[in-house]
Coordinates of C-alpha atoms in Angstrom, one line a residue:
X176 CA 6.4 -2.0 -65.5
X177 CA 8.5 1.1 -65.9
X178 CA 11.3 2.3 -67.9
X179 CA 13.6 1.6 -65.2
X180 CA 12.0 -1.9 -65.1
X181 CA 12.8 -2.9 -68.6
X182 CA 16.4 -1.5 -68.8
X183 CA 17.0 -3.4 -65.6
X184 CA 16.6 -6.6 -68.1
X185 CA 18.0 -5.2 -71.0
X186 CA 21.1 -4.1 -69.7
X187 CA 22.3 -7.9 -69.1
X188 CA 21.8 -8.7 -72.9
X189 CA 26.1 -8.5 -73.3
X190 CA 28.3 -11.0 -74.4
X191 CA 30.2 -13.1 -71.2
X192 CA 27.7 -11.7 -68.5
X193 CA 27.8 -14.0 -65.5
X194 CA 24.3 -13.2 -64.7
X195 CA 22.9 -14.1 -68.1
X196 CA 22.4 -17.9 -68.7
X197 CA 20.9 -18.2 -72.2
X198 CA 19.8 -21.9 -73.5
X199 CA 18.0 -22.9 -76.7
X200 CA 17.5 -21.0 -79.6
X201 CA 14.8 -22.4 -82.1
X202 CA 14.7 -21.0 -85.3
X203 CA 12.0 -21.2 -88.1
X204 CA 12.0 -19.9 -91.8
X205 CA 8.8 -19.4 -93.4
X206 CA 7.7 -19.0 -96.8
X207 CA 5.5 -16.3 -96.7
X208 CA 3.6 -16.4 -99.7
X209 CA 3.1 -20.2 -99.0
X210 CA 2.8 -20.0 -95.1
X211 CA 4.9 -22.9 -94.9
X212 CA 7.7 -24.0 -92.6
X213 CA 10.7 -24.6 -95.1
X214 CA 13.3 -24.9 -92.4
X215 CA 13.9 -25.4 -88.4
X216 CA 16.7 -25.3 -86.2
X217 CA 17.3 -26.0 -82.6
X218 CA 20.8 -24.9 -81.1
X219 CA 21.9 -24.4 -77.3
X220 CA 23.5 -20.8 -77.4
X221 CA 26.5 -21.5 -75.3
X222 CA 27.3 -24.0 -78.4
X223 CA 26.9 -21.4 -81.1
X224 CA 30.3 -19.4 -82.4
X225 CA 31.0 -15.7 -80.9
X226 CA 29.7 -14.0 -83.9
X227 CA 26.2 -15.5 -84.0
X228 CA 25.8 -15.4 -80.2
X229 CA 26.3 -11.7 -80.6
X230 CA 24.3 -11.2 -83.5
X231 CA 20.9 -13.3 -81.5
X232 CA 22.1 -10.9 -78.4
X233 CA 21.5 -8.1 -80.4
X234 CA 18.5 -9.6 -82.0
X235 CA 16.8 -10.3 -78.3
X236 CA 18.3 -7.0 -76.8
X237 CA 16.3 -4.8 -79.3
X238 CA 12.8 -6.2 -78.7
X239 CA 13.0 -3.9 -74.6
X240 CA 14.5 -1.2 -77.0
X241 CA 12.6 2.1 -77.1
X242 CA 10.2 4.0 -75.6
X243 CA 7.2 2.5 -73.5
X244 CA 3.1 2.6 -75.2
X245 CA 5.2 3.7 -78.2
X246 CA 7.3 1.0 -79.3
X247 CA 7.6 -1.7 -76.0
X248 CA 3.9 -2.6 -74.2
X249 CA 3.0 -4.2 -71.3
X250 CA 0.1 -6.0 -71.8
X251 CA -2.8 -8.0 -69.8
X252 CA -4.2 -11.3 -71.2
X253 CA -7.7 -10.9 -72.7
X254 CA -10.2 -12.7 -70.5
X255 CA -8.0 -13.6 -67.9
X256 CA -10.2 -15.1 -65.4
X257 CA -8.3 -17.7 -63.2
X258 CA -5.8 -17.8 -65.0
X259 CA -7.9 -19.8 -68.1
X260 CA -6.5 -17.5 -71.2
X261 CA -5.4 -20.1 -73.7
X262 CA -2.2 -18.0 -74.7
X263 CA -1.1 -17.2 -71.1
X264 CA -1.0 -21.4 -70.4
X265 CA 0.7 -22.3 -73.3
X266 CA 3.7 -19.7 -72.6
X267 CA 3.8 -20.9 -69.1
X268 CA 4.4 -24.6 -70.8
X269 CA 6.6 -23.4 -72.7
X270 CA 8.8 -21.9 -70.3
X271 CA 9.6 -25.3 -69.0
X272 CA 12.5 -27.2 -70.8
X273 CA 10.9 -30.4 -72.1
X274 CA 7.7 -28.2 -73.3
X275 CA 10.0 -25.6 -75.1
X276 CA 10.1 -26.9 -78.7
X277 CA 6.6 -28.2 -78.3
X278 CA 5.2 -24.7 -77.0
X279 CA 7.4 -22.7 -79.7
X280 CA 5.8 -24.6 -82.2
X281 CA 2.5 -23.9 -81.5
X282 CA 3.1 -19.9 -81.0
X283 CA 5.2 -20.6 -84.4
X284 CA 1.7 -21.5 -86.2
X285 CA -0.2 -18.8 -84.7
X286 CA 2.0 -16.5 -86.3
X287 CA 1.7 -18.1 -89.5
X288 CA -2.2 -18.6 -90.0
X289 CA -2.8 -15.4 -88.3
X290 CA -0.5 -13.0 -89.1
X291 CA 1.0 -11.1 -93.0
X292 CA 4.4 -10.0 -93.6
X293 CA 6.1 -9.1 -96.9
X294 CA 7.9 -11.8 -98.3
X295 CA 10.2 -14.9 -96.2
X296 CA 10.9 -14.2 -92.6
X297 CA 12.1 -16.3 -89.5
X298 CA 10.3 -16.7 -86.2
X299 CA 12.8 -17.0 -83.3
X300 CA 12.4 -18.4 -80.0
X301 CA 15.3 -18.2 -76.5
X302 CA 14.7 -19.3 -73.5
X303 CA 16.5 -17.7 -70.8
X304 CA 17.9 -16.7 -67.6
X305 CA 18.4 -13.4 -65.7
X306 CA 19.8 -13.7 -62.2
X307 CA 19.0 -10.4 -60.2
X308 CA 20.9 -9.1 -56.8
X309 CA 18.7 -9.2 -53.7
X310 CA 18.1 -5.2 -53.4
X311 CA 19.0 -2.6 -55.5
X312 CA 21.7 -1.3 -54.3
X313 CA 24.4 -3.7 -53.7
X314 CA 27.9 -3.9 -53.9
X315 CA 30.0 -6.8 -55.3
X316 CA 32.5 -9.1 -53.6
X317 CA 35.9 -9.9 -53.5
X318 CA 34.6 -12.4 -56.6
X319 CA 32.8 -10.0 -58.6
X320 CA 29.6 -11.6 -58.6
X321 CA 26.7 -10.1 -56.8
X322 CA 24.8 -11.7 -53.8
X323 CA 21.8 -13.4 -56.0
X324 CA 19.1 -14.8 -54.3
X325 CA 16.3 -15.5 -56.9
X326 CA 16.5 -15.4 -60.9
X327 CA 14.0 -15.0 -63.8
X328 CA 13.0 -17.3 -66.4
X329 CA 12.0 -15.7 -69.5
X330 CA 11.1 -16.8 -73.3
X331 CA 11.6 -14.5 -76.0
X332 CA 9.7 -14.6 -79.7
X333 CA 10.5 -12.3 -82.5
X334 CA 10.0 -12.2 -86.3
X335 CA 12.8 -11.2 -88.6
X336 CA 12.3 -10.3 -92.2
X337 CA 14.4 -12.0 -94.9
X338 CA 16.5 -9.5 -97.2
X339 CA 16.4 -11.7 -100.2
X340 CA 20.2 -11.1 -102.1
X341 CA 21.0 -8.6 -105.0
X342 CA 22.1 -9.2 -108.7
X343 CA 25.2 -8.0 -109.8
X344 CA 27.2 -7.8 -112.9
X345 CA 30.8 -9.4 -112.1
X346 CA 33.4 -10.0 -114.4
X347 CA 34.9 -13.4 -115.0
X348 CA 39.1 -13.0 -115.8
X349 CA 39.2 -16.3 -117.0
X350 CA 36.5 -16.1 -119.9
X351 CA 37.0 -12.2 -120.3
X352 CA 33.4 -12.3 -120.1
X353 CA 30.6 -10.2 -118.2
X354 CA 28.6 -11.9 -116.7
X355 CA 25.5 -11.9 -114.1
X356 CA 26.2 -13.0 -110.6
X357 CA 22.9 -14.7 -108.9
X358 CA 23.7 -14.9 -105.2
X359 CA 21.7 -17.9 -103.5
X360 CA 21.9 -17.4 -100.0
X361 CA 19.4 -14.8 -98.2
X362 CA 19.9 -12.8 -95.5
X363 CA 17.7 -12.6 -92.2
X364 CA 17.7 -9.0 -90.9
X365 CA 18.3 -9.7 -86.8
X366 CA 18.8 -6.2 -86.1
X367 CA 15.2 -4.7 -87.4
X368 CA 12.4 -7.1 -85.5
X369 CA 9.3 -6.5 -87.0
X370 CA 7.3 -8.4 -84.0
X371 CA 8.0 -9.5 -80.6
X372 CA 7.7 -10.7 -76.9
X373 CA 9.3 -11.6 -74.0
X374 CA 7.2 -13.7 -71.3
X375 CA 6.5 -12.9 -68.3
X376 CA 6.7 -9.4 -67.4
X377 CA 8.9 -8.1 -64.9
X378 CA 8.2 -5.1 -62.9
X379 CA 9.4 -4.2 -59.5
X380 CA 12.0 -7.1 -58.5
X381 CA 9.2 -9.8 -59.3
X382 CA 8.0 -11.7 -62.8
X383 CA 4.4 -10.8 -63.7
X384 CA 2.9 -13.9 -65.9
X385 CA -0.3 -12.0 -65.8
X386 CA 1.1 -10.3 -68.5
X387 CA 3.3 -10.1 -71.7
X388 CA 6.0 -7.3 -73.3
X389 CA 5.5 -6.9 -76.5
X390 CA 7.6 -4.8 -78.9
X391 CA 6.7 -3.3 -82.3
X392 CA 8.8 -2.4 -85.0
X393 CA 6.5 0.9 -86.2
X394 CA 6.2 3.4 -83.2
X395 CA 2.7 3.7 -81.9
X396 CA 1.7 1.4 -84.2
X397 CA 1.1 -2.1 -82.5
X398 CA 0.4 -5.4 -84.7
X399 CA -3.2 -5.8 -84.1
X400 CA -3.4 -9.7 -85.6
X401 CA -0.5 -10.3 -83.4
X402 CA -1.6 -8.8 -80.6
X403 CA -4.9 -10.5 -80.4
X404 CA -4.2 -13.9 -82.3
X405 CA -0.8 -15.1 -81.6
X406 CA -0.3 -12.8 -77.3
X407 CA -4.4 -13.0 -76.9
X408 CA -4.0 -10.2 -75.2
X409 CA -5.8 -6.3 -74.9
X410 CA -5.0 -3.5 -77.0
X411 CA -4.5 -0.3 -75.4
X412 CA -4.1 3.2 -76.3
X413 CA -0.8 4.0 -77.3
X414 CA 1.6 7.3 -75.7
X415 CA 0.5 9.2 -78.6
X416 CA -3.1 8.5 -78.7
X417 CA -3.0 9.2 -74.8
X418 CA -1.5 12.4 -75.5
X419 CA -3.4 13.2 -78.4
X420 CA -6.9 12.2 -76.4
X421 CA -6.0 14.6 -73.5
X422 CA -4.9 17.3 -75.4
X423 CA -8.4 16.8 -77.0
X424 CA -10.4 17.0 -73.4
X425 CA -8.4 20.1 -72.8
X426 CA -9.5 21.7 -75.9
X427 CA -13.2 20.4 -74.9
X428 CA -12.7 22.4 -71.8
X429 CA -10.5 25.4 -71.9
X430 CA -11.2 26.5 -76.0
X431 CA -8.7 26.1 -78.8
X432 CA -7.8 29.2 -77.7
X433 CA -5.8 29.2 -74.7
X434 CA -2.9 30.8 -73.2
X435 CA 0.6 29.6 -73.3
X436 CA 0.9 29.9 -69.5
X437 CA -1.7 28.0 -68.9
X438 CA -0.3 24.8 -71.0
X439 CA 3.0 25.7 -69.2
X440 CA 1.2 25.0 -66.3
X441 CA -0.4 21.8 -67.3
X442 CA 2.5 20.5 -68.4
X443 CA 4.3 21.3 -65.4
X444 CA 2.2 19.6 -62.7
X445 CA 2.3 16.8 -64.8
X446 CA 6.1 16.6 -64.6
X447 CA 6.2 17.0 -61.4
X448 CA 4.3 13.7 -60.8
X449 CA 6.8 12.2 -62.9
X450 CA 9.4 13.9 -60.7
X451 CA 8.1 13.2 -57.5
X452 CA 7.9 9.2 -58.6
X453 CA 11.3 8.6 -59.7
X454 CA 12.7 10.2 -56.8
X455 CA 10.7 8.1 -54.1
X456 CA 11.7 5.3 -56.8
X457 CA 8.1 3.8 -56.2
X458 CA 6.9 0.9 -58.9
X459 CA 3.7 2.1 -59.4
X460 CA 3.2 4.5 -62.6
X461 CA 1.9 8.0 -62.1
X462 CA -1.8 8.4 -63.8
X463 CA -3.9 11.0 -64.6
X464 CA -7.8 10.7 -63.9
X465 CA -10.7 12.7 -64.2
X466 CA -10.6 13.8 -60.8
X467 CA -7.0 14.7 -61.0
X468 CA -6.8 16.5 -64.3
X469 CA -9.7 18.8 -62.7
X470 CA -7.4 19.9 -59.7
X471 CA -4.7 20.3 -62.9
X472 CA -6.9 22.1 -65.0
X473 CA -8.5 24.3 -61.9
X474 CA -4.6 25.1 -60.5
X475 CA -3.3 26.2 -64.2
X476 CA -6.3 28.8 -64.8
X477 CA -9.1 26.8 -66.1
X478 CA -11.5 28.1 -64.3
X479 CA -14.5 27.0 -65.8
X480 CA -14.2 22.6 -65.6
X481 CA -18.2 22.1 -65.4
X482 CA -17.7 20.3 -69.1
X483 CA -14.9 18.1 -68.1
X484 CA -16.9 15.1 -67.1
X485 CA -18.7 15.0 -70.3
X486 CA -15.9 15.7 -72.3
X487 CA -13.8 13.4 -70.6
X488 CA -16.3 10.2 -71.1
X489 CA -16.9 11.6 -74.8
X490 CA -12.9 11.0 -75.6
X491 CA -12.2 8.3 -73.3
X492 CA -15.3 6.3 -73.7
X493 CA -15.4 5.9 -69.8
X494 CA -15.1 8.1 -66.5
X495 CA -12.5 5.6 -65.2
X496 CA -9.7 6.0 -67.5
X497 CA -6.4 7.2 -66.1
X498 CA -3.7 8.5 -68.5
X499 CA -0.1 7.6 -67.7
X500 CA 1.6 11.0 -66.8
X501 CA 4.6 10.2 -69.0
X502 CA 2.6 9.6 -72.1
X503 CA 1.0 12.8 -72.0
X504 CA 3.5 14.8 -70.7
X505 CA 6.2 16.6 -72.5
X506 CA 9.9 16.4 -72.0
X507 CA 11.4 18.7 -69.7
X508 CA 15.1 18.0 -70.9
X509 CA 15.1 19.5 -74.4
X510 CA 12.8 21.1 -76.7
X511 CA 10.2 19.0 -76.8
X512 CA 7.1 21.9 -77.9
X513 CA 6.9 23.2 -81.2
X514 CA 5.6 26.3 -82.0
X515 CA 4.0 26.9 -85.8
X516 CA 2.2 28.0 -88.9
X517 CA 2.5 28.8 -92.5
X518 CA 5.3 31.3 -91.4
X519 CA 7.6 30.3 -89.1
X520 CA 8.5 27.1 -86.6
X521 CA 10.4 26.6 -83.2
X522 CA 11.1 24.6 -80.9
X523 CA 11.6 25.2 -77.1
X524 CA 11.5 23.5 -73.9
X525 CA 7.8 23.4 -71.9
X526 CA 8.9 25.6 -69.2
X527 CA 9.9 28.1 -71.8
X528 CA 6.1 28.7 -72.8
X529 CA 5.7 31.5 -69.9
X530 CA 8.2 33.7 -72.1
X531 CA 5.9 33.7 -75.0
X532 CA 3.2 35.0 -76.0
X533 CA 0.8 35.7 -79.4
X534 CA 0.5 39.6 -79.9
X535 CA -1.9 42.3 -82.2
X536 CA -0.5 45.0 -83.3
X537 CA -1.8 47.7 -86.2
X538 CA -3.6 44.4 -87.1
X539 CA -1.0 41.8 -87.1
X540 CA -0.1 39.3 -85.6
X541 CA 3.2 39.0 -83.8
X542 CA 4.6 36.0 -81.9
X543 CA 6.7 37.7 -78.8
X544 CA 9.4 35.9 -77.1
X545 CA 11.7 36.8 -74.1
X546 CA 15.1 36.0 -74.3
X547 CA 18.6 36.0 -72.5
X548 CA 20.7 36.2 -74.8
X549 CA 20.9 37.6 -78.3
X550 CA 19.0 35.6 -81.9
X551 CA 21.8 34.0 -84.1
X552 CA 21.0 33.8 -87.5
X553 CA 23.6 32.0 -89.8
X554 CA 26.1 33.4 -87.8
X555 CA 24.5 36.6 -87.3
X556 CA 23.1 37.8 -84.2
X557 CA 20.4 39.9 -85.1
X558 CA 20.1 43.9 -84.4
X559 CA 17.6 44.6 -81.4
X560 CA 14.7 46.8 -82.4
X561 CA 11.7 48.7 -80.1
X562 CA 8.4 47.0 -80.5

């Protein structure tokens, strides 16, 4: 599953889309501190008013909102074997009309005995439809509707905190009195998820029930007791432990100290795997083995790789391990690097690092930069002088 993947699903979360055939909605408050159902409710969605369908929309839309191993994952079932993980069965029930309440109920008391959130909060479940075109690039007919020849079933789960309401002092005109006004109605937060899925994945034009999306509300920072107790399904490393892990073999390898061409050069074969993917628009996801980050390391200057190996099963924990190029690698659109110490910092864009360079001179330490075009400085452009 790819970025292109998930937005492919989350761009038909929009009120009166054709292609978007929504039925129940099960919702469940729980008292946290009690972990006790207080309150269900079933409801088609094509029954509910405009405003609440929008405000579920919303709700759903957000859980395949943000980036991917940082805030959306695509996880494998632990233990998978035949098909015989526990969690993976019951989702696949649950997909199915007359199992739906009966499968949302049982996910609902995972979350409960297994999981702690602050206060009340509501579990909600959809079950829904997404019909797709038959190719990607299609046109519509005289009708407007696309030529569909398959759809995909999905269920969606999320956990919504409860905002409970806030005291006020009001004034009463009949008794000329102030007096406190208690508010007895809470509020359910639907657009700030703290938890989520959607079942089955979906990756390249074809449903996946080998494996699970799951969002988190904290960026790179999955729910373990969800992830485990409630999916049953693997961790994995996050985008900014990948990064921070290969950063750390290169270190291993190259020194601490290391030239800023060089990372430009890392970071730009990198990139161009990323390139080179999207514009063949192939599914599968660029990686980033052993084998390959030698070539990477040997074509950017690192001459000397004979600790890689090592280093590489040290960090990784195994020799087989494959990084996913886009979690490691910068972005080339903006200025993604920063550049700094006690003294100063920057930021500029990776293929900027070949115009900079850490000098000595008379003893000190200079940071050099080319540029085009002359420094502003609060509306100042700054006076040139000879180094």
């Amino acid at each position: 599953m790819n970025k292109n993947d998930v937005a492919s699903i989350r761009k038909e979360f929009k009120m009166d889309n054709t292609k978007l055939k929504l039925a129940e909605v099960v919702s469940i408050y729980v008292k946290g501190d009690l972990k006790q159902i207080i309150g269900t409710e079933k409801e088609y969605f094509e029954r509910m008013d405009a405003q609440k369908q929008d405000l579920y929309l919303k709700n759903f839309k957000k859980l395949l909102t943000g980036p991917l191993d940082s805030k959306v994952f695509e996880l494998e079932f632990s233990d998978n074997k035949l098909g015989q993980n526990p969690t993976q069965r019951t989702l696949i029930e649950t997909l199915q009309p007359h199992h739906f309440a009966e499968g949302t109920e049982e996910v609902a008391h995972r979350v409960i005995e297994s999981c702690h959130y602050e206060g009340d909060y509501m579990i909600t479940f959809l079950r829904g439809e997404v019909y797709k075109p038959s190719k990607k690039d299609y046109t519509e007919d005289e009708s407007g509707l696309d030529d569909v020849v398959f759809s995909f079933e999905f269920l969606m789960g999320s956990i919504n905190p409860v905002m409970l309401p806030k005291t006020a002092l009001k004034f009463d005109f009949e008794d000329r009195l102030f007096k406190a006004d208690i508010p007895m109605d809470v509020t359910i937060n639907l657009s700030a998820p703290l938890d989520g899925f959607m079942f089955p994945a979906w990756s390249d034009d074809s449903a996946d029930v080998n494996k699970v999306v799951y969002y988190s509300n904290k960026a790179n920072v999955p729910n373990p007791e969800f992830l485990a107790k409630v999916l049953g399904c693997d961790f994995q490393r996050t985008a900014q432990t990948e990064k921070e892990q290969f950063l750390e073999i290169v270190q291993e390898v190259a020194g601490k100290e290391i030239e800023p061409e060089k990372i430009a050069s890392i970071y730009e074969s990198l990139n161009t795997m990323i390139t080179r993917n999207e514009e063949e628009e192939s599914s599968d996801i660029p990686s980033v083995g052993l084998r390959d980050m030698e070539k990477i390391l040997q074509v950017s200057g690192v001459e000397n790789t004979q600790g890689l190996e090592t280093a590489f099963m040290k960090v990784t924990g195994t020799e087989n391990y494959e990084f996913k190029a886009s979690n490691i690698a910068p972005n080339f659109k903006g200025k993604s690097l920063k550049i700094e110490n006690n003294t100063v910092s920057i930021s500029v864009n990776p293929q900027d690092l070949r115009n900079i360079k850490q000098v000595k001179r008379d003893g000190k330490r200079y940071l050099l930069i080319e540029i085009d075009e002359t420094v502003n400085l609060e509306g100042f452009e700054l006076s040139t002088e000879a180094f």
